[in-house]
Structure formats: structure tokens, C-alpha cells
Short mmCIF file of C-alpha atoms and ligand atoms in Angstrom, two decimals:
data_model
loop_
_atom_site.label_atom_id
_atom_site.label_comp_id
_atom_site.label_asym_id
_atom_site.label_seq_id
_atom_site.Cartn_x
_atom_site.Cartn_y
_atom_site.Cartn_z
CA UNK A 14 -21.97 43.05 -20.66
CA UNK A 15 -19.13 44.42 -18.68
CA UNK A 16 -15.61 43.72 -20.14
CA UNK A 17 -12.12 43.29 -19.01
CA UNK A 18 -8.92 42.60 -20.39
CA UNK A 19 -5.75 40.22 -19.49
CA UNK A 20 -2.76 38.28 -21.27
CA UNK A 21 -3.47 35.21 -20.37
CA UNK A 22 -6.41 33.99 -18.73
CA UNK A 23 -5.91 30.41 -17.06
CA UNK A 24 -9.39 28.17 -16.42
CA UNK A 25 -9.33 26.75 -12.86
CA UNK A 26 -7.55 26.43 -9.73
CA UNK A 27 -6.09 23.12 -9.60
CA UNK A 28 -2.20 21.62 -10.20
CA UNK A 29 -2.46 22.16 -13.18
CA UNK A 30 -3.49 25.48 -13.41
CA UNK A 31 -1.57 26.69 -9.97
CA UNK A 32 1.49 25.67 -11.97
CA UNK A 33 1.35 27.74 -14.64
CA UNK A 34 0.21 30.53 -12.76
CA UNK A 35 3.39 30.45 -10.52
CA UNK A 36 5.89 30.24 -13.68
CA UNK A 37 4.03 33.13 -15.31
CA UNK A 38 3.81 35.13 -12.27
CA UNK A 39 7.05 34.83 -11.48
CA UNK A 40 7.88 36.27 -15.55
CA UNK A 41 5.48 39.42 -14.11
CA UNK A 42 2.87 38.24 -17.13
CA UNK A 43 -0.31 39.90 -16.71
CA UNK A 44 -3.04 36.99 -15.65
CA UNK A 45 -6.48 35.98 -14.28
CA UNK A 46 -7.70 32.72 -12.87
CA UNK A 47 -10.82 31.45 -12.80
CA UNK A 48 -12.25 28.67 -10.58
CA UNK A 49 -15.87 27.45 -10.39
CA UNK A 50 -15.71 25.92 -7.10
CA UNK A 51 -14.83 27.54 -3.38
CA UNK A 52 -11.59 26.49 -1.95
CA UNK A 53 -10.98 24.25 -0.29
CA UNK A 54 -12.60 21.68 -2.49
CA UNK A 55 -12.42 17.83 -2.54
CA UNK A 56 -10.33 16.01 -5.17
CA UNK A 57 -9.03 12.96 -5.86
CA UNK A 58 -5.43 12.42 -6.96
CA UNK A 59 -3.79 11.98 -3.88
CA UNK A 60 -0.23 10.08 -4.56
CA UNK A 61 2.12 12.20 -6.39
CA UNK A 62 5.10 11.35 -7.98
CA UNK A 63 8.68 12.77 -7.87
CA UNK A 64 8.67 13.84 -11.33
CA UNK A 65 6.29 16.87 -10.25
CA UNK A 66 8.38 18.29 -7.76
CA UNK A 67 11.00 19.74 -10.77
CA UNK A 68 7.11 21.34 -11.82
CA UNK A 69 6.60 22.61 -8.21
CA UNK A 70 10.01 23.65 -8.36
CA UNK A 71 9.98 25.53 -11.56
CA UNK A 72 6.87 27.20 -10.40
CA UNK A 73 8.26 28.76 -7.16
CA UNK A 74 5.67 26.83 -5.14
CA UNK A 75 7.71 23.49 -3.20
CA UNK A 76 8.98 25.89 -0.73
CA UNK A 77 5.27 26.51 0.56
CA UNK A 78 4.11 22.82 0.43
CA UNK A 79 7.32 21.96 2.10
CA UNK A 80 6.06 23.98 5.52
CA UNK A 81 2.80 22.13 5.71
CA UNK A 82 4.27 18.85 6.75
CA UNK A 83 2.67 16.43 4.16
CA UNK A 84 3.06 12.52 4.50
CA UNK A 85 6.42 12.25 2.67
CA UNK A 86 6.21 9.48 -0.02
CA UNK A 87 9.88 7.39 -1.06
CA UNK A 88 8.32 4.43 -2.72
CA UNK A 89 5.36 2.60 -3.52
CA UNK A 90 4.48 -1.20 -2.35
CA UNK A 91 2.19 -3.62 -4.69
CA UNK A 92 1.11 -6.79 -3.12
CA UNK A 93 -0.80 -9.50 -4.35
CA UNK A 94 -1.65 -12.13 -2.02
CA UNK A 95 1.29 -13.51 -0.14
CA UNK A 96 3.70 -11.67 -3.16
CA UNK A 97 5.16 -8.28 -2.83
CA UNK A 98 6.78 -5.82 -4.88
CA UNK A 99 8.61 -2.90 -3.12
CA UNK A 100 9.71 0.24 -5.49
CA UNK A 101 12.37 2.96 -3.24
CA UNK A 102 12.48 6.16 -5.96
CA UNK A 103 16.32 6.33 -3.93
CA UNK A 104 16.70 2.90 -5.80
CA UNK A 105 15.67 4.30 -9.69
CA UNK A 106 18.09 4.67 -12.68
CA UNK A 107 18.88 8.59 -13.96
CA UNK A 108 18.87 11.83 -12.24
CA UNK A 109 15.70 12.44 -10.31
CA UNK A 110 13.84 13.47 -7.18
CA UNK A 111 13.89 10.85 -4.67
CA UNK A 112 10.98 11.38 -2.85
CA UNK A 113 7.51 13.39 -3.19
CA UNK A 114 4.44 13.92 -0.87
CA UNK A 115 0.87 12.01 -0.40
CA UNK A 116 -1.76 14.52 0.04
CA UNK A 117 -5.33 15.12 0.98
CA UNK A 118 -6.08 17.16 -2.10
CA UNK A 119 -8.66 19.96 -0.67
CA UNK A 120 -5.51 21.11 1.84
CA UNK A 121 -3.02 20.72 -0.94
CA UNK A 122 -4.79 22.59 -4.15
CA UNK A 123 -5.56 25.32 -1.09
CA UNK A 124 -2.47 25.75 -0.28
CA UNK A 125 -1.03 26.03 -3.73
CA UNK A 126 -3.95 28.50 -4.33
CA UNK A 127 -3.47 30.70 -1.28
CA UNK A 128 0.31 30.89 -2.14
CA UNK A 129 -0.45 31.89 -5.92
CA UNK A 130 -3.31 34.35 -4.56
CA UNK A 131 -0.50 36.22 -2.05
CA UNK A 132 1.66 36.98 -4.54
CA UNK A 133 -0.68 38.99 -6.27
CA UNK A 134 -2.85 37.03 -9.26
CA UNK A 135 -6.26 37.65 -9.39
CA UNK A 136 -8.25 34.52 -8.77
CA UNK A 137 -11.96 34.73 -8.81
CA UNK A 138 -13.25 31.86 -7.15
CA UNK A 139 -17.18 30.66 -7.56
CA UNK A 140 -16.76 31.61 -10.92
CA UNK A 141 -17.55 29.53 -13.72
CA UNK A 142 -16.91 29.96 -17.59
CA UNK A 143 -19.49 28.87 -19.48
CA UNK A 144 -18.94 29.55 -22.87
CA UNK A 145 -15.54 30.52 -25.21
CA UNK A 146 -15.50 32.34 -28.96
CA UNK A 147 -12.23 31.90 -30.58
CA UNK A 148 -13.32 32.90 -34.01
CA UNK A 149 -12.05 36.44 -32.83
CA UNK A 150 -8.15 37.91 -33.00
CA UNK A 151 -8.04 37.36 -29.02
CA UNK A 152 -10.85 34.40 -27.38
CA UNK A 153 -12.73 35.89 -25.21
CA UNK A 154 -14.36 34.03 -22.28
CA UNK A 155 -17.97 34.20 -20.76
CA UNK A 156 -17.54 34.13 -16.85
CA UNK A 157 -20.52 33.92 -14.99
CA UNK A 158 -19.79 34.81 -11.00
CA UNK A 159 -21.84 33.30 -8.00
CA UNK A 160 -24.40 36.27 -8.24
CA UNK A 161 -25.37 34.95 -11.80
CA UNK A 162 -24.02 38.24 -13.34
CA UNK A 163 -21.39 37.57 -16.71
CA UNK A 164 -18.14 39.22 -17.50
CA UNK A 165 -16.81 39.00 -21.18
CA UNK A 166 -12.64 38.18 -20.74
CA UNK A 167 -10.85 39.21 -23.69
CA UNK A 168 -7.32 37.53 -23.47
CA UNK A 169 -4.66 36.86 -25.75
CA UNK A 170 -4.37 33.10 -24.78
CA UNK A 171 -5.85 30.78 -22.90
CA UNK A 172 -4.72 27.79 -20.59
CA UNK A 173 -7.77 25.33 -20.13
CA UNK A 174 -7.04 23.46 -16.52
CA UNK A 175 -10.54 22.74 -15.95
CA UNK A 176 -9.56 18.80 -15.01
CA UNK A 177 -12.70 16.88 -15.55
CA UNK A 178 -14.66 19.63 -16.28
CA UNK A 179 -13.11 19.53 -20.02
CA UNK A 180 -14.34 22.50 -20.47
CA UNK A 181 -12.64 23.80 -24.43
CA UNK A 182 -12.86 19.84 -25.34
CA UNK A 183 -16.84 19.82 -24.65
CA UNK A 184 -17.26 23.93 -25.81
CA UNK A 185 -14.83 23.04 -29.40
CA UNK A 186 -15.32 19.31 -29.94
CA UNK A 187 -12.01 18.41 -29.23
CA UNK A 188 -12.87 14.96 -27.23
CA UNK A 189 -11.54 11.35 -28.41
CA UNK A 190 -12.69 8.27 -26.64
CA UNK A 191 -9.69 7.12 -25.62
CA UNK A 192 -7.83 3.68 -26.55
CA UNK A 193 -7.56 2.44 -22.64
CA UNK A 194 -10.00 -0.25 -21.20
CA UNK A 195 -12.71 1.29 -19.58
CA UNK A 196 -12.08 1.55 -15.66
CA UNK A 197 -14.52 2.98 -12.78
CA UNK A 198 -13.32 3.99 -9.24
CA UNK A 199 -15.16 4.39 -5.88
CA UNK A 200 -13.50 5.92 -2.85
CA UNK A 201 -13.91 7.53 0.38
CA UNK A 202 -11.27 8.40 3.20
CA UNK A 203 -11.35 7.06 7.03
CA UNK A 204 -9.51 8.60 10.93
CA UNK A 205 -7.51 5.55 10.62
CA UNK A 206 -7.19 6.06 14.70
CA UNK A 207 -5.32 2.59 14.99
CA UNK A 208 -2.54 3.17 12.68
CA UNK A 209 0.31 1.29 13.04
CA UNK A 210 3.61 2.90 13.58
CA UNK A 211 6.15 2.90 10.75
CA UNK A 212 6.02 1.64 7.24
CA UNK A 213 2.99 -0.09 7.83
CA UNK A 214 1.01 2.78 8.34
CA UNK A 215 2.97 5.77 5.97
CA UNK A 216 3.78 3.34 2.54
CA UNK A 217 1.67 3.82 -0.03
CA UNK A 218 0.32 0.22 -0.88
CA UNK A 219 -1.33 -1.11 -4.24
CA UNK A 220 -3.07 -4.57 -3.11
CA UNK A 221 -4.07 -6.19 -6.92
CA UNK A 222 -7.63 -8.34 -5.80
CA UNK A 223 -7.70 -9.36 -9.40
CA UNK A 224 -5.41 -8.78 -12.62
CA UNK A 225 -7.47 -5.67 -13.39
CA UNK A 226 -8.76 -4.95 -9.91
CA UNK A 227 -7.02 -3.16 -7.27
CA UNK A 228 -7.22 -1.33 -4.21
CA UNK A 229 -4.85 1.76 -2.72
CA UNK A 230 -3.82 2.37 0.81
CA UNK A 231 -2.80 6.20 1.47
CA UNK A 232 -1.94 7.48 4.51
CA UNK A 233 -1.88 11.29 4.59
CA UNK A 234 -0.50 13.42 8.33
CA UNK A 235 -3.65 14.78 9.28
CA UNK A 236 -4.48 10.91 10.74
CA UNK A 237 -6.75 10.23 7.74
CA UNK A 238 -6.14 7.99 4.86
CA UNK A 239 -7.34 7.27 1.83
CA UNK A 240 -9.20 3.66 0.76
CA UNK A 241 -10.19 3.27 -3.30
CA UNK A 242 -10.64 0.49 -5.51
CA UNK A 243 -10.13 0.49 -9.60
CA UNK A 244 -11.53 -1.86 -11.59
CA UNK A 245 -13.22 -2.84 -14.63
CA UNK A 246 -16.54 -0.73 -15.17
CA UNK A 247 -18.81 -3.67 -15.19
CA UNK A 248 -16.57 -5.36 -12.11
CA UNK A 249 -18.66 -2.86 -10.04
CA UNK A 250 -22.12 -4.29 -11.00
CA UNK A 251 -22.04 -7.12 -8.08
CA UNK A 252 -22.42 -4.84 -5.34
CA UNK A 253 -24.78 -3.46 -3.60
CA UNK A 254 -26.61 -0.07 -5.34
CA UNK A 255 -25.43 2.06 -2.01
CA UNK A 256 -22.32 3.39 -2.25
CA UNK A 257 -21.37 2.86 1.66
CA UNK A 258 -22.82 -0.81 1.99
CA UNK A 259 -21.11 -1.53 -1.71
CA UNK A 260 -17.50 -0.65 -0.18
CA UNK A 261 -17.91 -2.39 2.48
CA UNK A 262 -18.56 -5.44 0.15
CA UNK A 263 -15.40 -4.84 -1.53
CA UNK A 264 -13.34 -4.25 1.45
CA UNK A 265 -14.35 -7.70 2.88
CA UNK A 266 -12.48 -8.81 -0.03
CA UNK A 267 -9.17 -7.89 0.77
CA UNK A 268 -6.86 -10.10 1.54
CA UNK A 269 -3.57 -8.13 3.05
CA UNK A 270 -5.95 -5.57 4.75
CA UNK A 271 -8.69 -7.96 5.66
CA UNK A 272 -9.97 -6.75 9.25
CA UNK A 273 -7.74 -3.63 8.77
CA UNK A 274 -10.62 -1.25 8.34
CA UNK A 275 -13.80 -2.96 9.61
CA UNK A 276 -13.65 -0.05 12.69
CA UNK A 277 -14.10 2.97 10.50
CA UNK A 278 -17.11 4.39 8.99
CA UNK A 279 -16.14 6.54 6.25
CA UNK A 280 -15.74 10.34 6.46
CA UNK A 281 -18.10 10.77 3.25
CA UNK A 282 -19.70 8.44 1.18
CA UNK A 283 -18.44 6.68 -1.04
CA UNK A 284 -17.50 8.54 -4.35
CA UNK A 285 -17.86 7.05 -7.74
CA UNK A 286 -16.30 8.19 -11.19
CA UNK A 287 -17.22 5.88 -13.71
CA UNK A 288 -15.15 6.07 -17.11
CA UNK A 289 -11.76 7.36 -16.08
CA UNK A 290 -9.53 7.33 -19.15
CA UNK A 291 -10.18 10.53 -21.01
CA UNK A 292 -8.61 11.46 -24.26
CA UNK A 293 -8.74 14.80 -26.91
CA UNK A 294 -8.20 14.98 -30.75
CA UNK A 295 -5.02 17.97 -30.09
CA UNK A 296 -4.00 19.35 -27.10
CA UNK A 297 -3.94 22.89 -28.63
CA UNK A 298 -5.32 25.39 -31.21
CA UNK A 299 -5.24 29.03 -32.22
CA UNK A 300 -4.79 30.68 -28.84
CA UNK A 301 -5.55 28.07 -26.19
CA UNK A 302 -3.63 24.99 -24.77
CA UNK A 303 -5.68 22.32 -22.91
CA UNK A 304 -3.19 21.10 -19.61
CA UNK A 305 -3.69 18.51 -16.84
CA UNK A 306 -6.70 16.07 -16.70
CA UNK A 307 -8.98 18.80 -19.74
CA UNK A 308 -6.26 17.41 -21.29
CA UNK A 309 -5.82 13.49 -20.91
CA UNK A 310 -6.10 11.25 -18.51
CA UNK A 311 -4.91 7.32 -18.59
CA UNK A 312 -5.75 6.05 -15.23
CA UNK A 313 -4.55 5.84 -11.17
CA UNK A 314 -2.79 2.71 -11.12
CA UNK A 315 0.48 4.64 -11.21
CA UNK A 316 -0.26 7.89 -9.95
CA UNK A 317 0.61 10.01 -12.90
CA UNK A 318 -2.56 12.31 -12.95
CA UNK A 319 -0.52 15.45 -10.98
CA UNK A 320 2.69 15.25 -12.61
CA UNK A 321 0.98 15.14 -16.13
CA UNK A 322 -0.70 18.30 -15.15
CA UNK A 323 1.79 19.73 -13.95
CA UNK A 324 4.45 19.15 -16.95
CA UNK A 325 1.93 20.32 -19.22
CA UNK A 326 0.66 23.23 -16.73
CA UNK A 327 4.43 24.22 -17.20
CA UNK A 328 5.07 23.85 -20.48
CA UNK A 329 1.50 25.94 -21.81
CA UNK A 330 2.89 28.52 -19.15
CA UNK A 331 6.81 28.10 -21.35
CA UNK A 332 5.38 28.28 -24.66
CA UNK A 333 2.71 30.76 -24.10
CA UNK A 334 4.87 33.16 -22.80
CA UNK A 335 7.38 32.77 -25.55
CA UNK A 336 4.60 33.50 -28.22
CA UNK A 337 3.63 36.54 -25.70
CA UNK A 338 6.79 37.96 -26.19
CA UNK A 339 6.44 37.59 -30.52
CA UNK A 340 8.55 34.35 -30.85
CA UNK A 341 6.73 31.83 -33.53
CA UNK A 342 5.44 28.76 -30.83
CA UNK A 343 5.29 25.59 -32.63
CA UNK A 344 2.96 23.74 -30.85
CA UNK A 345 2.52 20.75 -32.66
CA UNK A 346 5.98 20.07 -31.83
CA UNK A 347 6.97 21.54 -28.74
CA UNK A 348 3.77 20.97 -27.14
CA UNK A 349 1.80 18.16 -28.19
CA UNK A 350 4.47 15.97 -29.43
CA UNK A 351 6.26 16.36 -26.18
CA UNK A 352 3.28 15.73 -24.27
CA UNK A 353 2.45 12.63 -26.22
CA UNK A 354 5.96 10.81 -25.60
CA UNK A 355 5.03 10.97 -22.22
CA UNK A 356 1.36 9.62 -22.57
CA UNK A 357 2.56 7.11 -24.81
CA UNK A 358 5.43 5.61 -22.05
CA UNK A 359 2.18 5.69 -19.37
CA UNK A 360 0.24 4.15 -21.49
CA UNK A 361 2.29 1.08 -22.21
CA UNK A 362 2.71 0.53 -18.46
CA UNK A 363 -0.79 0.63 -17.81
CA UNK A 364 -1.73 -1.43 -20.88
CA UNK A 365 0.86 -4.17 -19.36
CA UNK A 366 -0.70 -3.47 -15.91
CA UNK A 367 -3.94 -4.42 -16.84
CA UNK A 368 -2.86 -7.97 -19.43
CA UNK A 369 -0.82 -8.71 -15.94
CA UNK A 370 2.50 -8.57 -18.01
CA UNK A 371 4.03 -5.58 -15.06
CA UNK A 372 2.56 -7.73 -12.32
CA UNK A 373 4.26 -10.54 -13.22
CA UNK A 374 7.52 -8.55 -13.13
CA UNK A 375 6.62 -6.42 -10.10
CA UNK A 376 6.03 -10.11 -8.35
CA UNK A 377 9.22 -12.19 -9.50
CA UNK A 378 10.57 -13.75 -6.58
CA UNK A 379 13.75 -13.23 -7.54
CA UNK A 380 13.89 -9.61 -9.89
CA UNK A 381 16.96 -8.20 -11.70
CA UNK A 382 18.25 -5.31 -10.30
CA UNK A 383 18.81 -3.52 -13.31
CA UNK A 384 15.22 -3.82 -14.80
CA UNK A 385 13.97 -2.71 -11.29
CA UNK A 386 15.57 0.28 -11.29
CA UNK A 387 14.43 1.44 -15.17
CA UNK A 388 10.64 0.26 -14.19
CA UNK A 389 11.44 2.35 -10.74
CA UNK A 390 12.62 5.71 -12.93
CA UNK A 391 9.63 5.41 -15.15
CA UNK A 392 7.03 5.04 -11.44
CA UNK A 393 8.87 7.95 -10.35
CA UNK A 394 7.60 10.43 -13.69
CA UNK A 395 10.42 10.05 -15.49
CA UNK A 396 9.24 9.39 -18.97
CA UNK A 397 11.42 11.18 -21.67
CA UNK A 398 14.42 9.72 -20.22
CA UNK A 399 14.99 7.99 -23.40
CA UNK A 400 18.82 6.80 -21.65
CA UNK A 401 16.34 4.40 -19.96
CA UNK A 402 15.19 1.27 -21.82
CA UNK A 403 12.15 0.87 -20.67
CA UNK A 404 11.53 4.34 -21.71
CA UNK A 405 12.74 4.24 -24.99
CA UNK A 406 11.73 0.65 -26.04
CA UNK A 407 8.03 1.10 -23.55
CA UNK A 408 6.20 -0.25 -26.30
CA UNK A 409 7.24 -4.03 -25.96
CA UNK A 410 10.07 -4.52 -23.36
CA UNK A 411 7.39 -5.00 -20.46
CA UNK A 412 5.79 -8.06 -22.48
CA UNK A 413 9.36 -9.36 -23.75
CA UNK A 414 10.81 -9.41 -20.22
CA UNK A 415 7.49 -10.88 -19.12
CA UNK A 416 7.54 -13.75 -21.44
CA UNK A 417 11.03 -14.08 -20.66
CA UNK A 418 10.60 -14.59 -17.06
CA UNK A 419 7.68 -17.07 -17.15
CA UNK A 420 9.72 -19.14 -19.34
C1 FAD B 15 -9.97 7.52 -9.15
C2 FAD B 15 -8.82 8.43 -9.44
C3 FAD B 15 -7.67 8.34 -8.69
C4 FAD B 15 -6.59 9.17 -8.96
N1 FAD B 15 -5.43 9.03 -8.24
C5 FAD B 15 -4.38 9.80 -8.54
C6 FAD B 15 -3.17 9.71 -7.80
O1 FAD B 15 -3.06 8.93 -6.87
N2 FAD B 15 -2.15 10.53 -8.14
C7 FAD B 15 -2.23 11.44 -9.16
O2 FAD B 15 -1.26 12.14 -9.44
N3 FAD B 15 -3.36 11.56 -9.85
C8 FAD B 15 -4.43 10.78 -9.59
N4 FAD B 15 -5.59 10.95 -10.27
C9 FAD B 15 -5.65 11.99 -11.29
C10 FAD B 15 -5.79 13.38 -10.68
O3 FAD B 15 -7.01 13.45 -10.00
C11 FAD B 15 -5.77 14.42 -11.78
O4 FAD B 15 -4.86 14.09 -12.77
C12 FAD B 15 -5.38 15.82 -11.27
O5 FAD B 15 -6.22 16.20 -10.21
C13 FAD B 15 -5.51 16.80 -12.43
O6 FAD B 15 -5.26 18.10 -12.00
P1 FAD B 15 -5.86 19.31 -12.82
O7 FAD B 15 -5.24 20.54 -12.26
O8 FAD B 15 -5.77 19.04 -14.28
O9 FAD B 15 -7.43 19.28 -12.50
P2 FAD B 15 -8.22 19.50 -11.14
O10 FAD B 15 -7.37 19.32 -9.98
O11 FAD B 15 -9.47 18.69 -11.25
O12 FAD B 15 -8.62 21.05 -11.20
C14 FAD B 15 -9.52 21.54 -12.17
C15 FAD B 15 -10.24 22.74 -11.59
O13 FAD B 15 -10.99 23.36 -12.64
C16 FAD B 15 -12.20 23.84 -12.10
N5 FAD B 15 -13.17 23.98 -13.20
C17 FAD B 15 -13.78 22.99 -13.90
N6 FAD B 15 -14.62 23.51 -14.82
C18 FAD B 15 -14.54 24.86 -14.69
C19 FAD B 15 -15.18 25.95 -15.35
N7 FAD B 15 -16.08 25.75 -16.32
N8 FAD B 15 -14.87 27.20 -14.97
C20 FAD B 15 -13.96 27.44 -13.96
N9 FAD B 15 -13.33 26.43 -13.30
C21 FAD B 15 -13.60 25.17 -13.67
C22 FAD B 15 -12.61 22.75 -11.11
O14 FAD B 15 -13.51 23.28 -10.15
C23 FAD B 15 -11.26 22.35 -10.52
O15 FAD B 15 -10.97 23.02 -9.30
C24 FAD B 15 -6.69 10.12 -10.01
C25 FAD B 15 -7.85 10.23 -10.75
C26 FAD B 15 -8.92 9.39 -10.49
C27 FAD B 15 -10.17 9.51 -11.30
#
């Protein structure tokens, strides 16, 4: 079988892996990326948060997204029933980027690809790997390209950004079930040709149907938006077995955007993932890092998916390079334990999400200012701010204040 050689070989095309491409580029490390799919390529994860524009930053790559005119995103908007909660990342506590981008994700991950392609990294797309030996001094990687011909990769580490593809946790037994509830999603995107002008038709809206079921509204610049619900796996059961006429179903059960969308027919069917929360027993091992959604992944409700790929995209690319250049790397800590302070902040909020502690604080009539701009900083990605309280005590301040407030 044919053979070639690189530093570091990164596995797919995505955030995740565009991010740590551009850092390591831009340190002239020799790489390779491979991606099983053609670009451009559908994905979900479509409301980012300004946490991962310091990522985009660090990789060289927010110039380029800048140019293509995305829906710019300064806030988020939860409402349930005649009770709203507005969140303006202007309005958060700590340093911080103000404002991010919603995206259709096949333009977005293209354009982050082209850009990483132009400056010179090989990126062989159609090209799967399908199988990984790490019992040697350098992994090496079995490719297989679109002809069905295979290419051994010898590298001397490698970045795993396969998403949901999980492709070292399947190959190496690294996955965990996680701890979160299980959730399902289905969701499709419309021409919204009726839009109205304004907020009403560029904020990113969160309508809660239920306590654990919700619905997004995002409106991207192309004229298309994006409809989804999240819910409980088994919540999904009631409807209809066809995808298009089971949306439908659910969308006649909104309340703020009743009628909104009964014009559309959807620009695909209806996509399902069932299971989101996705978890691995270590995040690393002897030459390989797993980054971005291969990694872990908690759930949508607040839009973390991209920045979590792309702080650990970044930090693989950081720490790999180091050990590149001879420096001991120790991942446990510098890696994994990072990482996890982050998951663990998430996951509080989306535990208290889904027991309807947040929503009761996202829906006081009356909030304090203070606590709204701590919840705001942790919305906007900024989870190892540990000057923030409800960073640093995430575990139970959400329930205290809670309990407080219904008093
Ligand atoms: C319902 C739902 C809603 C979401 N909403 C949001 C949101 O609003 N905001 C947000 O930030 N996040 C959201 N997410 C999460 C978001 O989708 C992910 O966190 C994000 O896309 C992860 O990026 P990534 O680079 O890790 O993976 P991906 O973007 O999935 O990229 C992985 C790439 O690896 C390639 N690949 C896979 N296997 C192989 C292989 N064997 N060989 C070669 N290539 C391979 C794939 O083709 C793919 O292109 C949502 C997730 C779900 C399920």
C-alpha cells in the first residue's frame, strides 16, 4: 500500500478541524486534512457564540468570514408563552466579544475550508479514514479515497475532528454514555419570503413549548432560516412516522410563531438525530487528541457545539505543536482538565435548563441586573471566567437563585 508521511494529520474538515489547521499553518507545521464528505456539505450547528470568534481569531480565519456578510448575531431571545427573556452579549459581565454570526453551515465550513485550502494545506476531500494503529512510535492512518484505493498516513500526531463521526472513540473504545437526559432533534430550513423587517426577522429566538421542549428560530442572509425542535427522545413518538407531515404537527403547536410558517414547504426534509449528548472516557492518548463534537457534545439549547470545537480545535493545535517542537505536553492537565471546566459550566446550565430552574430566571418579570449579566457572559462562551459567579459557583447558584426567586 502506498505510503506518505506528515506531522500532523488532522481528521475532517469542519470548525473544529479548520481551526487547528489555521493556527498550525500559520506556525508553517507540516499537515494533511482529511474529509470524507465533498464540500459544501450540510450541517447543523448554526448559532454561534462570541466566545469562538477569539478561536477564529487565533486561527487567522475571521477576516474571511467577515467578507461573506453572515446574519450578525448580538443576543439571543427565549420566550415562553406571553414571557420573554432578552440576552444583548453588549449587556454581559467580563471582557468579551460582543457579537458573533448565525450561519447556514454548508456556506460557512466551505468557506473556512476554501480559505485553509488557499493558503496551501493539503486537504483531500471524499476521503475517508477507516481504520487507525497507534501501537506504533508514530499512528498511522488508513485513508481510503473515492476510487476505493488506500493510503497508509504515517504522522507524528493526530487531531480527531471527525464531529459525529467519532471516529478514534468508535476505532479505540474511548466512548462514555454521557450523564445528560437523552434529547432528539428534527429540523429542516425554509425561503422565509415574508420576513419581517428588523428584530423580528434577524433575532435568534428560543420559544420553550414545554420545560424540556423547545423550538429555534434562525434567520441566516441568504433569505433562508432555520426551524428545529429539541425535546425529550420519547416526546417525538406522538407524531406522525413522516418526517415532513410530523413537523408540521409540531409547528401547529407553537404558540409565538403560530401561523408564522404555515406558507413554506421545507427546503429538505425533515432531519432527525436522535441521542444528541455524546460523551468519551479521555479526550486524549499517546499521540492523538479528540476536538469538537468526536469529542463531547452536551446539547443545542445554548449553542455551544462551535465554540467547544473550536477551543479545543485550538488548544490540540497549541499543545501539539509544543510537543512537536520536544517540550513535555501534559495533557491530562492542560488539555483535558481545561476542557472539562468548560463542559462542566455547560453542563450545569443545561441540567438547570431542562429541571426549568434557568427558565424560571430567564422569565422573572422583574430580573436583577447583575445576575443577568453573569448568566449573559456564560451564553456568550465565556466559561473559565472564574471572576464570574455563575462560573465559578455553576454547580448550584442557578437552583439557589431559582428557589430564591419563587419564594
Ligand atoms: C440538533 C443540533 C443542533 C445544534 N445547534 C447548534 C448551534 O446552534 N450552535 C452550535 O454552535 N452548535 C450546535 N450544534 C452542535 C454543532 O453541530 C457541532 O458542535 C459542531 O458542528 C461540531 O463541529 P466539528 O468540527 O467538531 O464537527 P463537524 O462540523 O461535524 O465536522 C466533522 C467533519 O468530519 C468528517 N468526518 C467524519 N468522519 C470522518 C472520517 N472517518 N474520515 C474523514 N472525515 C470524517 C465529516 O464529514 C465532517 O465534515 C448542534 C447540534 C445538534 C445535534
Amino acid at each position: 500500500m502506498k505510503r506518505e508521511f506528515t506531522d500532523i494529520l488532522i481528521i475532517g474538515a469542519g470548525p473544529s478541524g479548520m481551526v487547528s489547521a489555521g493556527y498550525l499553518q500559520q506556525h508553517n507545521v507540516q499537515l494533511k486534512v482529511v474529509e470524507k464528505q465533498r464540500f459544501p456539505r450540510f450541517s447543523i450547528g448554526e448559532s454561534l457564540i462570541p466566545r469562538c470568534m477569539d478561536n477564529f481569531a487565533e486561527a487567522g480565519l475571521l477576516e474571511t468570514i467577515d467578507k461573506h456578510g453572515f446574519q450578525r448575531k448580538f443576543g439571543a431571545r427565549f420566550i415562553k408563552n406571553e414571557l420573554v427573556g432578552e440576552f444583548d452579549f453588549s449587556q454581559k459581565f467580563g471582557e468579551g466579544w460582543d457579537w458573533t454570526w448565525q450561519v447556514p453551515r454548508a456556506d460557512f465550513d466551505n468557506i473556512l475550508a476554501e480559505e485553509i485550502a488557499s493558503r496551501g494545506v493539503d486537504i483531500a476531500f471524499e476521503t475517508e479514514v477507516i481504520a487507525a494503529d497507534f501501537t506504533k512510535e508514530n499512528p498511522v492512518i488508513t485513508i481510503q479515497h473515492k476510487n476505493g484505493e488506500q493510503t497508509e498516513i504515517e504522522a507524528k500526531f493526530v487531531i480527531d475532528s471527525s464531529g459525529f463521526g467519532r471516529l478514534l472513540p468508535r476505532l479505540l473504545d474511548l466512548e462514555k454514555p454521557s450523564k445528560l437526559e437523552s434529547h432528539s432533534s428534527i429540523f429542516t430550513h425554509i425561503k422565509e419570503t415574508n420576513r419581517p423587517d428588523g428584530k423580528e426577522g434577524e433575532l435568534i429566538t428560543f420559544e420553550v413549548l414545554e420545560t424540556e421542549v423547545w423550538f429555534w428560530y434562525i434567520p441566516f442572509s441568504n433569505g433562508k432560516t432555520s426551524l428545529g425542535f429539541v425535546a425529550p427522545t420519547a416526546w417525538f413518538d406522538q407524531f406522525d412516522e413522516d418526517p415532513k407531515v410530523a413537523f408540521n404537527q409540531m409547528i401547529s403547536k407553537l404558540n409565538y410563531y403560530n401561523g408564522r410558517f404555515d406558507d413554506y414547504e421545507p427546503e429538505f426534509i425533515p432531519k432527525k438525530i436522535k441521542h444528541i449528548a455524546k460523551s468519551v472516557k479521555s479526550l486524549y492518548g499517546k499521540n492523538f487528541a479528540l476536538t469538537g463534537n468526536s469529542a463531547e457534545f452536551l446539547d443545542p439549547v445554548f449553542s455551544s457545539g462551535v465554540s467547544f470545537a473550536t477551543e479545543s480545535g485550538l488548544k490540540a493545535a497549541k499543545l501539539a505543536l509544543k510537543e512537536l517542537n520536544g517540550a513535555n505536553v501534559d495533557w491530562q492537565a492542560e488539555y483535558e482538565d481545561y476542557m472539562n471546566e468548560g463542559i462542566a459550566v455547560f453542563s450545569s446550565y443545561v441540567k438547570d435548563w431542562y429541571n426549568g430552574d434557568l427558565q424560571d430566571i430567564f422569565f422573572h418579570r422583574s430580573p436583577n441586573p447583575e445576575f443577568k449579566k453573569q448568566i449573559c457572559a456564560v451564553l456568550a462562551g465565556y466559561v473559565w471566567n472564574k471572576e464570574n459567579p455563575f462560573v465559578k459557583k455553576h454547580k448550584r447558584i442557578v437552583g439557589s437563585v431559582a428557589k430564591f426567586i419563587n419564594l
